[in-house]
Coordinates of C-alpha atoms and ligand atoms in Angstrom, one line a residue:
M1 CA 0.0 0.0 0.0
P2 CA 2.4 2.8 -1.2
T3 CA 1.7 6.1 0.6
I4 CA 2.7 9.1 -1.5
L5 CA 3.0 12.7 -0.5
G6 CA 2.1 15.0 -3.4
I7 CA 3.2 18.7 -3.7
E8 CA 1.6 21.2 -6.1
S9 CA 2.7 24.8 -6.7
T10 CA 2.4 25.3 -10.5
C11 CA 0.3 28.4 -10.5
D12 CA -1.5 30.2 -7.6
E13 CA -2.5 27.3 -5.3
T14 CA 0.0 25.8 -2.8
A15 CA -1.2 22.3 -2.1
A16 CA -0.1 19.0 -0.5
S17 CA -1.8 15.7 -0.2
V18 CA -1.3 12.2 1.1
V19 CA -2.7 9.4 -1.2
V20 CA -2.6 5.7 -0.5
D21 CA -2.7 3.2 -3.4
G22 CA -3.2 5.9 -6.0
W23 CA -6.9 6.6 -5.1
D24 CA -7.4 6.7 -1.3
V25 CA -7.1 10.4 -0.5
R26 CA -6.1 10.7 3.2
S27 CA -5.6 14.5 3.1
N28 CA -6.0 17.2 0.5
V29 CA -4.8 20.6 1.7
V30 CA -5.0 23.6 -0.7
A31 CA -4.0 27.2 0.2
T32 CA -5.5 29.4 -2.4
Q33 CA -4.1 32.8 -3.4
V34 CA -7.2 34.1 -5.2
E35 CA -7.6 37.1 -2.9
L36 CA -4.0 38.2 -3.4
H37 CA -4.4 38.3 -7.2
A38 CA -8.1 39.4 -7.4
K39 CA -7.3 43.2 -7.6
Y40 CA -5.0 42.6 -10.6
R41 CA -7.8 40.4 -12.3
G42 CA -5.2 37.7 -13.0
V43 CA -2.2 35.9 -11.4
V44 CA 0.8 38.0 -10.8
P45 CA 3.8 35.6 -10.9
E46 CA 6.0 37.4 -8.4
I47 CA 3.2 37.6 -5.8
A48 CA 2.5 33.9 -6.5
S49 CA 6.1 32.7 -5.8
R50 CA 6.3 34.7 -2.6
A51 CA 3.1 33.3 -1.3
H52 CA 4.2 29.7 -2.2
I53 CA 7.3 30.2 -0.1
E54 CA 5.3 31.3 2.9
N55 CA 2.7 28.5 2.5
I56 CA 4.6 25.5 1.4
L57 CA 5.9 24.1 4.8
P58 CA 2.6 24.8 6.7
V59 CA 0.6 23.1 3.9
V60 CA 2.9 20.0 3.8
R61 CA 2.8 19.7 7.6
E62 CA -1.0 20.0 7.6
A63 CA -1.3 17.4 4.9
L64 CA 0.8 14.9 6.9
S65 CA -0.9 15.6 10.2
S66 CA -4.5 15.5 8.9
A67 CA -3.7 12.2 7.2
D68 CA -2.2 11.0 10.5
V69 CA 0.9 10.0 8.7
A70 CA 4.5 10.5 10.0
Q71 CA 7.2 11.6 7.6
G72 CA 8.8 8.2 7.9
D73 CA 5.6 6.5 6.6
I74 CA 5.9 8.2 3.2
D75 CA 7.1 5.8 0.4
A76 CA 7.7 8.6 -2.2
V77 CA 7.4 12.3 -2.7
A78 CA 5.6 13.4 -5.9
V79 CA 5.7 16.9 -7.3
A80 CA 4.1 18.6 -10.3
H81 CA 7.2 19.9 -12.0
R82 CA 5.6 21.1 -15.3
P83 CA 4.0 23.1 -16.8
G84 CA 3.5 26.3 -14.8
L85 CA 5.0 29.6 -13.7
I86 CA 8.7 29.1 -13.3
G87 CA 9.0 30.9 -9.9
S88 CA 6.0 29.0 -8.5
L89 CA 7.2 25.6 -9.8
L90 CA 10.6 26.1 -8.3
V91 CA 9.2 26.4 -4.8
G92 CA 7.3 23.0 -4.9
V93 CA 10.2 21.3 -6.8
T94 CA 12.8 22.5 -4.2
A95 CA 10.6 21.4 -1.3
A96 CA 9.9 18.0 -2.8
K97 CA 13.6 17.3 -3.6
T98 CA 14.6 18.4 -0.1
L99 CA 12.0 16.2 1.6
A100 CA 12.9 13.2 -0.7
W101 CA 16.6 13.6 0.0
A102 CA 16.1 14.1 3.8
L103 CA 13.8 11.1 4.1
G104 CA 15.8 8.9 1.7
K105 CA 12.7 8.3 -0.4
P106 CA 12.2 8.3 -4.1
L107 CA 11.2 11.6 -5.9
I108 CA 8.6 11.4 -8.7
G109 CA 8.0 14.3 -11.0
V110 CA 4.6 14.4 -12.8
D111 CA 3.1 16.6 -15.5
H112 CA 0.4 18.7 -13.9
V113 CA -1.9 18.4 -16.9
H114 CA -1.7 14.6 -17.0
A115 CA -2.4 14.7 -13.3
H116 CA -5.6 16.8 -14.0
L117 CA -6.9 13.8 -16.1
Y118 CA -5.9 11.3 -13.4
S119 CA -8.3 13.1 -10.9
V120 CA -11.2 10.9 -12.1
V121 CA -9.5 7.9 -10.3
L122 CA -9.3 9.6 -6.9
E123 CA -11.8 8.2 -4.4
T124 CA -13.4 6.0 -7.2
N125 CA -10.4 3.8 -7.9
R126 CA -11.8 3.4 -11.4
T127 CA -10.0 4.3 -14.7
P128 CA -12.6 5.0 -17.4
P129 CA -12.5 2.6 -20.4
V130 CA -9.6 3.3 -22.8
P131 CA -8.7 4.5 -25.3
A132 CA -10.2 7.7 -23.8
V133 CA -10.2 11.3 -25.0
G134 CA -8.8 13.5 -22.2
L135 CA -9.9 17.2 -22.1
V136 CA -8.2 19.6 -19.7
V137 CA -9.9 23.0 -19.5
S138 CA -8.6 25.5 -17.0
G139 CA -7.2 29.0 -16.6
G140 CA -3.8 27.9 -18.0
H141 CA -4.7 25.0 -20.3
T142 CA -7.1 23.9 -23.0
A143 CA -5.8 20.6 -24.4
L144 CA -7.0 17.3 -25.8
Y145 CA -5.3 14.0 -25.2
R146 CA -5.6 10.4 -26.4
V147 CA -5.2 8.3 -23.3
G148 CA -4.2 4.7 -24.0
S149 CA -3.3 4.2 -20.4
W150 CA -1.9 6.4 -17.6
L151 CA 1.5 5.7 -19.1
D152 CA 0.4 6.5 -22.6
V153 CA -1.0 10.0 -22.8
E154 CA -0.6 11.7 -26.1
L155 CA -1.4 15.4 -26.8
I156 CA -3.7 15.6 -29.9
G157 CA -4.8 19.3 -29.7
S158 CA -4.4 22.5 -27.7
T159 CA -5.1 26.1 -27.8
I160 CA -3.1 28.3 -30.1
D161 CA -3.8 31.4 -28.0
D162 CA -5.9 31.9 -24.9
A163 CA -7.0 29.0 -22.6
V164 CA -10.8 28.9 -22.2
G165 CA -10.6 29.8 -18.4
E166 CA -8.4 32.7 -19.4
A167 CA -11.1 33.8 -21.9
Y168 CA -13.7 33.6 -19.1
D169 CA -11.5 35.7 -16.8
K170 CA -10.8 38.3 -19.6
V171 CA -14.5 38.6 -20.6
A172 CA -15.4 39.1 -16.9
A173 CA -12.8 41.9 -16.8
I174 CA -14.2 43.5 -19.9
L175 CA -17.7 43.5 -18.3
G176 CA -16.3 44.9 -15.1
L177 CA -17.1 41.8 -13.1
G178 CA -14.9 40.1 -10.4
Y179 CA -12.0 37.5 -10.6
P180 CA -12.0 34.6 -11.2
G181 CA -14.5 35.3 -14.0
G182 CA -15.6 31.7 -14.7
P183 CA -18.0 31.1 -11.8
I184 CA -19.4 34.6 -12.1
L185 CA -20.2 34.4 -15.8
D186 CA -21.5 30.8 -15.3
R187 CA -24.0 32.1 -12.8
L188 CA -25.0 35.1 -14.9
A189 CA -25.3 32.9 -18.0
A190 CA -28.1 30.9 -16.4
K191 CA -30.2 34.1 -16.4
G192 CA -29.5 35.2 -20.0
D193 CA -30.4 34.2 -23.5
P194 CA -27.7 32.1 -25.2
R195 CA -29.0 33.2 -28.7
A196 CA -29.1 36.9 -27.9
V197 CA -25.7 37.6 -29.4
K198 CA -24.2 35.6 -32.3
F199 CA -20.5 35.3 -31.2
P200 CA -18.1 33.4 -33.4
R201 CA -17.3 29.7 -33.0
T202 CA -13.7 29.4 -34.1
L203 CA -13.1 25.8 -35.3
L204 CA -9.9 26.2 -37.3
G205 CA -9.4 23.5 -40.0
R206 CA -12.1 20.8 -40.7
D207 CA -10.3 18.1 -38.8
S208 CA -8.4 20.3 -36.4
L209 CA -8.3 19.5 -32.7
D210 CA -6.7 22.8 -31.7
F211 CA -8.6 25.7 -30.1
S212 CA -8.6 29.4 -30.4
F213 CA -10.5 31.7 -28.0
S214 CA -8.9 35.1 -28.6
G215 CA -11.3 36.0 -31.5
L216 CA -14.3 35.2 -29.3
K217 CA -12.8 37.4 -26.5
T218 CA -12.3 40.3 -29.0
A219 CA -15.9 39.8 -30.3
V220 CA -17.2 40.3 -26.8
L221 CA -15.0 43.4 -26.4
Y222 CA -16.3 44.9 -29.7
H223 CA -19.9 44.0 -28.8
V224 CA -19.9 45.9 -25.5
R225 CA -17.5 48.8 -26.4
G226 CA -18.2 49.2 -30.1
V227 CA -16.1 48.3 -33.1
P228 CA -13.3 51.0 -33.3
G229 CA -13.1 53.0 -36.6
R230 CA -10.0 53.1 -38.8
G231 CA -7.0 54.3 -36.8
E232 CA -9.1 54.5 -33.6
D233 CA -8.5 52.5 -30.4
V234 CA -11.2 50.5 -28.8
K235 CA -12.9 52.4 -25.9
E236 CA -11.0 52.1 -22.5
V237 CA -14.1 51.2 -20.4
T238 CA -17.3 49.4 -20.9
P239 CA -20.4 51.7 -20.8
V240 CA -23.0 50.8 -18.1
L241 CA -25.0 47.9 -19.4
T242 CA -28.4 46.7 -18.1
E243 CA -28.3 43.5 -16.0
E244 CA -30.3 41.8 -18.7
H245 CA -27.7 42.7 -21.3
V246 CA -24.8 41.5 -19.2
A247 CA -26.7 38.2 -18.6
D248 CA -27.3 37.8 -22.4
V249 CA -23.6 38.5 -23.2
A250 CA -22.6 35.9 -20.5
A251 CA -25.0 33.3 -21.9
S252 CA -24.0 33.9 -25.5
F253 CA -20.3 33.8 -24.7
Q254 CA -20.8 30.6 -22.7
A255 CA -22.8 29.0 -25.5
A256 CA -19.9 29.8 -28.0
C257 CA -17.3 28.2 -25.6
V258 CA -19.4 25.1 -25.0
D259 CA -20.2 24.6 -28.7
V260 CA -16.6 24.8 -29.7
I261 CA -15.4 22.4 -26.9
V262 CA -18.2 19.9 -27.7
E263 CA -17.4 20.0 -31.5
K264 CA -13.7 19.4 -30.7
L265 CA -14.6 16.5 -28.4
R266 CA -16.8 14.9 -31.1
R267 CA -13.9 15.1 -33.6
A268 CA -11.4 13.7 -31.0
I269 CA -13.7 10.8 -30.1
A270 CA -14.1 9.9 -33.8
Q271 CA -10.4 10.3 -34.6
S272 CA -9.3 8.3 -31.5
D273 CA -12.1 5.7 -31.6
A274 CA -12.5 6.5 -27.9
S275 CA -14.7 4.6 -25.5
S276 CA -15.0 7.4 -22.9
V277 CA -14.1 11.1 -22.2
I278 CA -12.1 12.2 -19.2
V279 CA -12.4 15.9 -18.2
G280 CA -10.4 17.9 -15.7
G281 CA -9.4 21.5 -14.8
G282 CA -11.3 24.4 -13.3
V283 CA -13.6 25.0 -16.3
S284 CA -15.0 21.5 -15.9
A285 CA -17.1 23.1 -13.1
N286 CA -19.0 25.0 -15.8
S287 CA -22.7 24.1 -15.7
G288 CA -23.2 24.6 -19.5
L289 CA -20.2 22.3 -20.3
R290 CA -21.3 19.7 -17.8
E291 CA -24.8 19.6 -19.3
A292 CA -23.4 19.3 -22.8
L293 CA -21.1 16.4 -21.8
N294 CA -24.2 14.3 -21.1
H295 CA -25.0 14.3 -24.8
L296 CA -21.8 12.9 -26.2
T297 CA -21.8 9.5 -27.9
V298 CA -19.6 8.1 -25.1
P299 CA -19.8 8.6 -21.3
A300 CA -17.9 11.5 -19.9
H301 CA -16.2 11.3 -16.5
V302 CA -15.7 14.5 -14.5
P303 CA -14.1 14.5 -11.0
P304 CA -15.8 16.3 -8.1
M305 CA -15.1 20.0 -7.9
R306 CA -12.3 19.6 -5.2
Y307 CA -10.3 17.6 -7.7
C308 CA -11.2 19.8 -10.8
T309 CA -9.3 22.8 -9.5
D310 CA -5.6 22.6 -8.7
N311 CA -4.7 20.2 -6.0
A312 CA -1.9 17.8 -5.0
A313 CA -3.9 14.6 -4.7
M314 CA -4.0 14.2 -8.4
S315 CA -0.2 14.3 -8.6
A316 CA 0.2 11.9 -5.7
G317 CA -2.3 9.6 -7.4
L318 CA -0.6 9.6 -10.8
A319 CA 2.8 9.1 -9.1
H320 CA 1.5 5.8 -7.7
V321 CA 1.4 4.5 -11.3
Y322 CA 5.0 5.6 -11.9
F323 CA 6.0 4.2 -8.5
G324 CA 4.7 0.8 -9.6
E325 CA 6.8 1.0 -12.8
G326 CA 9.9 2.2 -10.9
K327 CA 9.7 5.5 -12.9
F328 CA 11.5 7.7 -10.5
S329 CA 13.1 11.2 -11.0
G330 CA 16.7 12.2 -10.0
L331 CA 17.4 15.0 -7.6
D332 CA 18.4 17.0 -10.7
L333 CA 14.6 17.2 -11.6
D334 CA 14.0 20.5 -13.3
A335 CA 11.0 22.9 -13.1
V336 CA 9.8 23.3 -16.7
T337 CA 7.3 25.9 -17.8
H338 CA 5.8 23.9 -20.7
S339 CA 4.0 20.6 -20.9
Q340 CA 5.8 17.3 -21.8
F341 CA 4.8 17.2 -25.4
R342 CA 5.8 20.8 -26.3
D343 CA 9.5 20.0 -26.4
Ligands
KG4_401 O1 -7.8 24.5 -12.8 P1 -7.8 25.9 -12.3 O2 -8.2 26.0 -10.8 O3 -6.4 26.6 -12.4 C1 -5.6 26.5 -13.5 O4 -4.8 25.5 -13.6 O5 -5.7 27.5 -14.3 O6 -8.8 26.7 -13.2 C2 -9.1 28.1 -12.9 C3 -10.0 28.6 -14.1 C4 -10.2 30.1 -14.0 O7 -9.9 30.7 -15.2 C5 -11.7 30.2 -13.7 O8 -12.3 31.3 -14.2 C6 -12.2 28.9 -14.3 O9 -11.2 27.9 -14.1 N1 -13.5 28.5 -13.8 C7 -14.7 28.4 -14.5 C8 -15.7 28.0 -13.6 N2 -15.1 27.8 -12.4 C9 -13.8 28.1 -12.5 N3 -14.9 28.7 -15.8 C10 -16.2 28.6 -16.2 N4 -17.2 28.2 -15.5 C11 -17.0 27.9 -14.2 N5 -18.0 27.5 -13.4
ZN402 ZN1 -4.3 23.1 -13.3

């Protein structure tokens, strides 16, 4: 029964977790920095790294004590070492290396985005039927994978500009709403008419599995601030809109995002001959997306919310698979800003 301590610090959450056997989550501690970044309407990398340094040791201690596990009971230390913000990643990677070295236990580096997909196994101990299409939708990532097994995860599509969560956050900022924008727009969308504004659905090539959300974001900007004339800049601020208009924009924007994601999933399912879909990342909380996932030709698996957003349990869980294969990392493990298949 391998007991693995996981550490996560890729973006703006400092997290640690103890997971036994790859699915039994004994603790899942997450220190969020949302309040620190809210006034900037996005993550400020320097602020994030500083907060990670302050939080990392208390969070690791809390994960061990709430799991009732002593340091010596740990069989391996896992860390999400890619992709992410370099200053943030370095804090978790350094903490994980130091612990592994001090305890004389193996170190296991995992890709944070692969770990997002593995979240569906936590607590359920069930891997959906493979081959599966994996979809990770968050503030930092929008990517599709063909999952043959947890050791065979192949990138088949990704965004060429903004991530979908980033588009939500930017549209919320354009409308003068709070941060993070996803949950706010999701709530407003429920009150609006998704057909009120015809926003573009950017599908790229006929068979393309890549995404692009920057055109949609600009379409929202022009809709609410007006299309600038030749040589003019777009207006600096959004004029006061009625509540109904904001709800209609939110609903129409959400419909465009969901339509694009669903179309890409359909293509990926057909191209990969997939038996299931696995979804992870903060945007998988979206009510419109969750509803649409019920109407695919294969079943979609979405983890509970606490494992959709950034956490360390997913990394500790995936590391269990690597542990079984003897796939360990050296103490020279690097923090890497990009995902595994971008090399
Ligand atoms: O996975 P996550 O916690 O962090 C990253 O790895 O980025 O995802 C955060 C993102 C934010 O952009 C947030 O606006 C978005 O997930 N999000 C949502 C919803 N809840 C969170 N987007 C749409 N609808 C939601 N209900
Ligand atoms: Zn993430």
